[in-house]
Amino acid sequence: MDITLFSINTNKHRVDVDDIYDPVYERIKFYSFDIDTEVNLWGAFFNIFSNDSYNVSRFYDEDAAKLLENILRESEFDIIQFEGLHVVPYLDVVKNHSKAKLIYRAHNVLFDVWERLANSERFTPRRHYLHFLARRLKVYETEQINRFHQIFAISEQDRQNILHFGCETCLDVFPVALDLDRYIIDSSKTSFPTLFHLGAMDFRPNKEGLEWFIDEIWPDIETLNSELRFYIAGKSMPEDFYHYDSDNLVVEGEIFDAVEFINSKAIMIVPLLSGSGMRVKIIEGMAMQKCIIATSHAAEGINYKNGRDIMIANTPDEFYRSILQCITHPNRWREIGENARKTAERDHNISSSSERMLSVYQRLVNG
């Protein structure tokens, strides 16, 4: 099987291609195009007078389209898979220069994320603008969905949402999948009692949820045990978060090895108040046998049972009671962590997921 990867390399999530050390990249053709997708005040203003969604139009670049066109002219493809909505602006380029079967892998229902952000915004002018962006995005998302031969949803809930806004093409669910062999658990290196949060802090729901937890919940949690520590890690850590740093609350910032960091802590806190899709970090926490205490929003799409393989907390009181239960009954958090690993093995194993995905590819090519 010959594989070609064409990647948009944005300023916000820039990856130094020369620093990629993965045997997979030695076996594929890899193209990367640098693009500046930063929000531009004038660009956002003039976009109001167009019919484009500013959320996705920022990811289209004529030179990137030319590079993609050249790749399509040089090679013939059976399957072309679009990873997320932000690369869909290149769909016309692909359709004009390839006869391949087209797949859209929806990482989430993106307009839903922006609707929730708008609903939680207190500043009225910004709230109106966020609603405007969400409406534009919804139109774009619903218009594009039936232009593919196959849709991959990230969860059953997202599958239902995609069906609801008019999907008429083939639609299957492929949750976040991990190579579980890479998630090696060493309980001897896990310190207790410890809480931790790990997530990209340039993702607004992460920042808002964590601020809520620190301001509304942490002060009461901190008094439960003088030895209790709460560790916060993630890239793009805002400067104001370092003001929270204290003996009991440790702001790590960006870390080198996420798996090692997760292994060293006991209880994972995910206090998201908005967002859509599936949280990769929660799946990683489950794979590392962690007890996860999360809001319903954070756990969306995961096939869990509250109190068995995850603990759901949506209010300060629920977080307090869940954390107290884990601290006073250590066997409790260990049991939930063990069940979480079993759930990850059942639903998020990359081996079984890739086999199912390959069978879809074969059906499309042969059909």
Short mmCIF file of C-alpha atoms in Angstrom, two decimals:
data_model
loop_
_atom_site.label_atom_id
_atom_site.label_comp_id
_atom_site.label_asym_id
_atom_site.label_seq_id
_atom_site.Cartn_x
_atom_site.Cartn_y
_atom_site.Cartn_z
CA MET A 1 0.00 0.00 0.00
CA ASP A 2 1.38 3.39 -1.05
CA ILE A 3 0.51 6.33 1.22
CA THR A 4 0.92 10.06 0.62
CA LEU A 5 0.34 12.64 3.35
CA PHE A 6 -0.35 16.28 2.51
CA SER A 7 -0.31 18.46 5.63
CA ILE A 8 -1.18 22.07 6.37
CA ASN A 9 1.39 23.30 8.90
CA THR A 10 -0.14 26.27 10.72
CA ASN A 11 1.64 28.85 12.87
CA LYS A 12 -0.54 28.00 15.87
CA HIS A 13 0.22 24.26 15.81
CA ARG A 14 3.49 24.38 13.94
CA VAL A 15 5.55 21.22 13.72
CA ASP A 16 9.21 21.30 12.70
CA VAL A 17 9.20 18.65 10.00
CA ASP A 18 12.92 18.04 10.50
CA ASP A 19 12.21 17.01 14.09
CA ILE A 20 9.79 14.21 13.16
CA TYR A 21 11.41 10.90 14.09
CA ASP A 22 8.92 8.18 13.28
CA PRO A 23 9.52 5.05 11.17
CA VAL A 24 6.12 5.63 9.53
CA TYR A 25 7.41 8.76 7.78
CA GLU A 26 10.20 6.76 6.16
CA ARG A 27 7.57 4.60 4.42
CA ILE A 28 5.29 7.33 3.03
CA LYS A 29 5.48 10.37 0.79
CA PHE A 30 5.13 13.42 3.00
CA TYR A 31 4.36 17.00 1.93
CA SER A 32 3.99 19.89 4.34
CA PHE A 33 2.92 23.45 3.56
CA ASP A 34 3.42 26.32 6.03
CA ILE A 35 0.42 28.62 6.34
CA ASP A 36 -0.46 31.57 8.55
CA THR A 37 -4.00 31.09 9.90
CA GLU A 38 -3.85 33.76 12.61
CA VAL A 39 -7.04 35.78 13.03
CA ASN A 40 -6.66 39.08 11.22
CA LEU A 41 -8.86 41.99 12.28
CA TRP A 42 -9.32 43.29 8.74
CA GLY A 43 -9.76 39.79 7.37
CA ALA A 44 -12.44 39.06 9.95
CA PHE A 45 -14.17 42.37 9.18
CA PHE A 46 -14.25 41.96 5.39
CA ASN A 47 -15.33 38.34 5.76
CA ILE A 48 -18.64 39.61 7.17
CA PHE A 49 -19.50 40.89 3.68
CA SER A 50 -18.77 37.56 1.99
CA ASN A 51 -20.52 34.20 2.12
CA ASP A 52 -17.48 32.33 3.44
CA SER A 53 -16.98 30.84 6.89
CA TYR A 54 -14.02 32.68 8.41
CA ASN A 55 -13.29 29.65 10.62
CA VAL A 56 -12.28 27.56 7.60
CA SER A 57 -11.46 30.08 4.84
CA ARG A 58 -8.33 31.13 6.78
CA PHE A 59 -6.91 27.65 6.07
CA TYR A 60 -7.06 27.99 2.29
CA ASP A 61 -3.96 29.19 0.47
CA GLU A 62 -3.54 29.38 -3.32
CA ASP A 63 0.05 28.14 -3.18
CA ALA A 64 -0.97 25.21 -0.99
CA ALA A 65 -3.70 24.40 -3.50
CA LYS A 66 -1.11 24.48 -6.32
CA LEU A 67 1.14 22.05 -4.43
CA LEU A 68 -1.80 19.73 -3.83
CA GLU A 69 -2.78 19.98 -7.51
CA ASN A 70 0.75 18.96 -8.55
CA ILE A 71 0.67 15.96 -6.21
CA LEU A 72 -2.65 14.85 -7.69
CA ARG A 73 -1.32 15.23 -11.25
CA GLU A 74 1.77 13.14 -10.49
CA SER A 75 0.01 10.22 -8.78
CA GLU A 76 -3.28 8.38 -9.05
CA PHE A 77 -5.05 7.69 -5.75
CA ASP A 78 -7.77 5.20 -4.83
CA ILE A 79 -8.73 6.86 -1.54
CA ILE A 80 -8.26 10.43 -0.32
CA GLN A 81 -9.16 11.11 3.30
CA PHE A 82 -9.76 14.61 4.68
CA GLU A 83 -8.80 14.93 8.34
CA GLY A 84 -11.11 17.50 9.90
CA LEU A 85 -13.13 20.40 8.51
CA HIS A 86 -10.21 22.83 8.15
CA VAL A 87 -8.82 20.99 5.10
CA VAL A 88 -12.21 20.69 3.36
CA PRO A 89 -11.64 24.05 1.53
CA TYR A 90 -9.30 22.01 -0.70
CA LEU A 91 -12.12 19.63 -1.69
CA ASP A 92 -12.73 21.31 -5.06
CA VAL A 93 -9.04 21.00 -5.93
CA VAL A 94 -9.19 17.28 -5.21
CA LYS A 95 -12.45 16.75 -7.11
CA ASN A 96 -11.08 18.57 -10.15
CA HIS A 97 -7.86 16.55 -10.32
CA SER A 98 -8.63 13.10 -8.94
CA LYS A 99 -11.13 10.29 -9.38
CA ALA A 100 -10.40 8.87 -5.93
CA LYS A 101 -13.11 7.94 -3.45
CA LEU A 102 -13.34 10.72 -0.88
CA ILE A 103 -13.65 10.30 2.88
CA TYR A 104 -14.26 13.01 5.47
CA ARG A 105 -13.16 12.20 9.01
CA ALA A 106 -15.11 14.55 11.26
CA HIS A 107 -13.04 15.20 14.38
CA ASN A 108 -16.12 16.87 15.84
CA VAL A 109 -19.22 18.81 14.80
CA LEU A 110 -17.36 22.10 14.65
CA PHE A 111 -20.24 24.55 14.54
CA ASP A 112 -21.55 23.00 17.76
CA VAL A 113 -18.29 23.96 19.49
CA TRP A 114 -18.72 27.58 18.43
CA GLU A 115 -22.40 27.67 19.39
CA ARG A 116 -21.48 26.57 22.90
CA LEU A 117 -18.69 29.12 23.09
CA ALA A 118 -21.12 31.83 22.00
CA ASN A 119 -23.69 30.79 24.58
CA SER A 120 -21.10 30.99 27.37
CA GLU A 121 -19.74 34.39 26.28
CA ARG A 122 -20.77 37.23 28.62
CA PHE A 123 -19.52 40.18 26.54
CA THR A 124 -22.52 40.95 24.31
CA PRO A 125 -20.75 42.17 21.12
CA ARG A 126 -18.40 39.18 21.19
CA ARG A 127 -21.33 36.82 21.87
CA HIS A 128 -23.17 38.13 18.80
CA TYR A 129 -20.07 37.73 16.63
CA LEU A 130 -19.49 34.17 17.88
CA HIS A 131 -23.10 33.30 17.04
CA PHE A 132 -22.54 34.80 13.58
CA LEU A 133 -19.44 32.60 13.10
CA ALA A 134 -21.34 29.53 14.32
CA ARG A 135 -24.20 30.15 11.85
CA ARG A 136 -21.76 30.57 8.94
CA LEU A 137 -19.89 27.44 10.00
CA LYS A 138 -23.10 25.43 10.26
CA VAL A 139 -24.08 26.36 6.69
CA TYR A 140 -20.63 25.40 5.41
CA GLU A 141 -20.49 22.14 7.35
CA THR A 142 -23.94 20.99 6.23
CA GLU A 143 -23.28 21.95 2.59
CA GLN A 144 -20.04 19.95 2.40
CA ILE A 145 -21.11 16.79 4.21
CA ASN A 146 -22.78 15.11 1.21
CA ARG A 147 -19.94 15.83 -1.20
CA PHE A 148 -17.99 12.83 0.07
CA HIS A 149 -18.38 9.11 -0.57
CA GLN A 150 -17.95 8.24 3.12
CA ILE A 151 -18.04 9.98 6.49
CA PHE A 152 -16.18 8.84 9.59
CA ALA A 153 -17.69 10.24 12.81
CA ILE A 154 -15.63 10.32 16.00
CA SER A 155 -18.48 9.09 18.23
CA GLU A 156 -22.02 7.76 18.11
CA GLN A 157 -23.32 11.08 19.42
CA ASP A 158 -21.57 12.93 16.58
CA ARG A 159 -22.96 10.38 14.12
CA GLN A 160 -26.47 11.20 15.28
CA ASN A 161 -25.76 14.94 15.00
CA ILE A 162 -24.39 14.54 11.47
CA LEU A 163 -27.46 12.54 10.46
CA HIS A 164 -29.65 15.22 11.99
CA PHE A 165 -28.32 17.94 9.72
CA GLY A 166 -28.94 15.96 6.54
CA CYS A 167 -26.16 13.47 5.91
CA GLU A 168 -27.20 11.13 3.09
CA THR A 169 -23.85 9.44 2.45
CA CYS A 170 -22.32 6.37 4.15
CA LEU A 171 -21.56 7.12 7.78
CA ASP A 172 -19.55 5.02 10.25
CA VAL A 173 -18.14 5.64 13.73
CA PHE A 174 -14.39 5.47 14.32
CA PRO A 175 -13.48 6.68 17.82
CA VAL A 176 -10.06 8.00 18.80
CA ALA A 177 -7.71 5.02 18.66
CA LEU A 178 -4.31 4.50 20.31
CA ASP A 179 -1.39 2.14 19.96
CA LEU A 180 -1.86 0.74 23.45
CA ASP A 181 1.59 -0.87 23.41
CA ARG A 182 3.03 2.63 23.84
CA TYR A 183 1.06 3.25 27.03
CA ILE A 184 3.15 1.35 29.57
CA ILE A 185 1.95 1.58 33.17
CA ASP A 186 4.46 1.68 36.01
CA SER A 187 2.51 2.09 39.25
CA SER A 188 5.73 2.33 41.27
CA LYS A 189 6.29 5.78 39.75
CA THR A 190 2.77 7.06 40.52
CA SER A 191 2.61 9.50 43.43
CA PHE A 192 -0.49 9.82 45.62
CA PRO A 193 -2.38 11.95 46.49
CA THR A 194 -2.03 13.87 43.24
CA LEU A 195 -4.44 15.49 40.80
CA PHE A 196 -3.48 16.62 37.32
CA HIS A 197 -4.82 18.33 34.21
CA LEU A 198 -3.20 17.99 30.80
CA GLY A 199 -4.39 19.86 27.72
CA ALA A 200 -3.51 22.47 25.10
CA MET A 201 -4.19 25.84 26.69
CA ASP A 202 -4.68 27.63 23.37
CA PHE A 203 -7.95 25.70 23.11
CA ARG A 204 -10.44 28.08 24.69
CA PRO A 205 -12.70 25.46 26.37
CA ASN A 206 -9.63 24.01 28.16
CA LYS A 207 -8.65 27.43 29.50
CA GLU A 208 -12.17 28.40 30.59
CA GLY A 209 -12.87 25.05 32.25
CA LEU A 210 -9.59 25.06 34.15
CA GLU A 211 -10.12 28.64 35.34
CA TRP A 212 -13.54 27.60 36.64
CA PHE A 213 -12.08 24.62 38.49
CA ILE A 214 -9.23 26.63 40.05
CA ASP A 215 -11.43 29.54 41.10
CA GLU A 216 -14.58 27.72 42.21
CA ILE A 217 -13.46 24.25 43.31
CA TRP A 218 -9.75 24.04 44.08
CA PRO A 219 -9.79 26.27 47.24
CA ASP A 220 -12.01 23.71 49.01
CA ILE A 221 -10.13 20.71 47.59
CA GLU A 222 -6.79 22.11 48.72
CA THR A 223 -7.84 21.92 52.38
CA LEU A 224 -8.63 18.18 52.23
CA ASN A 225 -5.04 17.03 52.63
CA SER A 226 -1.88 19.05 53.24
CA GLU A 227 0.07 16.64 51.01
CA LEU A 228 -2.36 16.90 48.07
CA ARG A 229 -0.81 18.37 44.91
CA PHE A 230 -2.53 19.55 41.71
CA TYR A 231 -0.34 19.63 38.58
CA ILE A 232 -1.30 21.58 35.44
CA ALA A 233 0.49 20.92 32.16
CA GLY A 234 -0.02 21.73 28.50
CA LYS A 235 1.39 23.75 25.65
CA SER A 236 0.70 27.48 25.22
CA MET A 237 0.19 27.99 28.95
CA PRO A 238 -1.09 31.59 29.47
CA GLU A 239 1.15 33.77 31.61
CA ASP A 240 -1.66 34.52 34.07
CA PHE A 241 -1.92 30.83 34.97
CA TYR A 242 1.54 30.96 36.51
CA HIS A 243 0.07 33.34 39.10
CA TYR A 244 -1.80 30.34 40.51
CA ASP A 245 1.48 28.52 41.16
CA SER A 246 1.92 27.58 44.82
CA ASP A 247 3.16 24.74 47.04
CA ASN A 248 0.02 22.71 46.33
CA LEU A 249 -0.79 23.87 42.79
CA VAL A 250 2.09 23.33 40.38
CA VAL A 251 1.96 24.88 36.89
CA GLU A 252 4.27 22.80 34.70
CA GLY A 253 3.58 24.37 31.30
CA GLU A 254 4.56 22.34 28.23
CA ILE A 255 6.01 18.93 29.01
CA PHE A 256 8.36 16.70 27.03
CA ASP A 257 6.76 13.29 27.64
CA ALA A 258 2.97 13.21 28.14
CA VAL A 259 2.85 9.47 28.91
CA GLU A 260 5.53 9.77 31.59
CA PHE A 261 3.71 12.77 33.11
CA ILE A 262 0.36 10.93 33.19
CA ASN A 263 1.98 7.84 34.69
CA SER A 264 3.47 9.85 37.55
CA LYS A 265 0.10 11.22 38.75
CA ALA A 266 -3.00 9.52 40.19
CA ILE A 267 -6.26 11.34 39.34
CA MET A 268 -7.01 13.20 36.11
CA ILE A 269 -9.24 16.28 36.24
CA VAL A 270 -11.05 17.38 33.04
CA PRO A 271 -13.45 20.25 33.85
CA LEU A 272 -14.61 21.24 30.36
CA LEU A 273 -17.78 23.33 30.20
CA SER A 274 -18.04 23.44 26.40
CA GLY A 275 -16.68 21.70 23.32
CA SER A 276 -17.55 18.79 21.06
CA GLY A 277 -15.95 15.62 19.76
CA MET A 278 -13.81 13.26 21.79
CA ARG A 279 -10.98 14.19 24.18
CA VAL A 280 -7.79 12.43 23.16
CA LYS A 281 -6.20 13.18 26.55
CA ILE A 282 -9.04 11.37 28.33
CA ILE A 283 -8.50 8.30 26.16
CA GLU A 284 -4.78 8.52 26.93
CA GLY A 285 -5.56 8.80 30.63
CA MET A 286 -7.77 5.73 30.40
CA ALA A 287 -5.02 3.85 28.58
CA MET A 288 -2.65 4.77 31.42
CA GLN A 289 -5.10 3.34 33.96
CA LYS A 290 -5.95 6.70 35.52
CA CYS A 291 -9.03 7.56 37.50
CA ILE A 292 -10.62 10.38 35.51
CA ILE A 293 -13.03 12.90 37.02
CA ALA A 294 -14.63 14.87 34.19
CA THR A 295 -17.69 16.86 33.25
CA SER A 296 -20.31 15.36 30.94
CA HIS A 297 -19.09 17.71 28.18
CA ALA A 298 -15.54 16.42 28.53
CA ALA A 299 -16.62 12.76 28.40
CA GLU A 300 -18.86 13.18 25.34
CA GLY A 301 -18.60 10.35 22.86
CA ILE A 302 -16.90 7.90 25.23
CA ASN A 303 -18.75 4.67 25.97
CA TYR A 304 -18.44 4.85 29.75
CA LYS A 305 -20.44 4.01 32.83
CA ASN A 306 -20.30 6.69 35.52
CA GLY A 307 -18.65 5.33 38.63
CA ARG A 308 -17.20 2.28 36.91
CA ASP A 309 -14.56 3.46 34.41
CA ILE A 310 -14.88 7.23 34.85
CA MET A 311 -16.38 9.65 37.40
CA ILE A 312 -18.69 12.39 36.12
CA ALA A 313 -18.86 15.70 37.98
CA ASN A 314 -20.67 18.76 36.63
CA THR A 315 -20.85 20.99 39.71
CA PRO A 316 -18.34 22.12 42.33
CA ASP A 317 -20.05 19.91 44.90
CA GLU A 318 -19.85 16.85 42.62
CA PHE A 319 -16.15 17.45 41.97
CA TYR A 320 -15.53 17.89 45.69
CA ARG A 321 -17.33 14.65 46.59
CA SER A 322 -15.63 12.65 43.82
CA ILE A 323 -12.13 13.84 44.74
CA LEU A 324 -12.82 13.31 48.45
CA GLN A 325 -13.98 9.75 47.72
CA CYS A 326 -10.79 8.98 45.80
CA ILE A 327 -8.47 10.49 48.40
CA THR A 328 -10.08 8.76 51.37
CA HIS A 329 -10.53 5.42 49.59
CA PRO A 330 -7.39 4.79 47.45
CA ASN A 331 -8.71 1.44 46.26
CA ARG A 332 -11.59 3.33 44.67
CA TRP A 333 -9.47 5.35 42.22
CA ARG A 334 -7.31 2.31 41.44
CA GLU A 335 -10.37 0.21 40.60
CA ILE A 336 -11.80 2.91 38.29
CA GLY A 337 -8.40 3.25 36.62
CA GLU A 338 -8.20 -0.49 35.97
CA ASN A 339 -11.69 -0.47 34.44
CA ALA A 340 -10.74 2.57 32.34
CA ARG A 341 -7.82 0.66 30.81
CA LYS A 342 -10.16 -2.23 29.92
CA THR A 343 -12.54 0.24 28.22
CA ALA A 344 -9.64 1.73 26.25
CA GLU A 345 -8.61 -1.77 25.15
CA ARG A 346 -12.17 -2.56 24.09
CA ASP A 347 -13.10 0.64 22.26
CA HIS A 348 -9.89 2.51 21.39
CA ASN A 349 -7.39 -0.08 20.17
CA ILE A 350 -5.75 1.09 16.95
CA SER A 351 -5.28 -2.47 15.69
CA SER A 352 -8.99 -3.32 15.57
CA SER A 353 -9.92 0.19 14.42
CA SER A 354 -7.45 0.13 11.51
CA GLU A 355 -8.75 -3.26 10.37
CA ARG A 356 -12.31 -1.89 10.25
CA MET A 357 -11.14 1.23 8.42
CA LEU A 358 -9.24 -0.83 5.85
CA SER A 359 -12.38 -2.86 5.14
CA VAL A 360 -14.24 0.42 4.38
CA TYR A 361 -11.44 1.43 1.98
CA GLN A 362 -11.73 -1.93 0.20
CA ARG A 363 -15.50 -1.62 -0.07
CA LEU A 364 -15.22 1.85 -1.61
CA VAL A 365 -12.55 0.83 -4.10
CA ASN A 366 -14.31 -2.38 -5.12
CA GLY A 367 -17.80 -0.91 -5.08
#
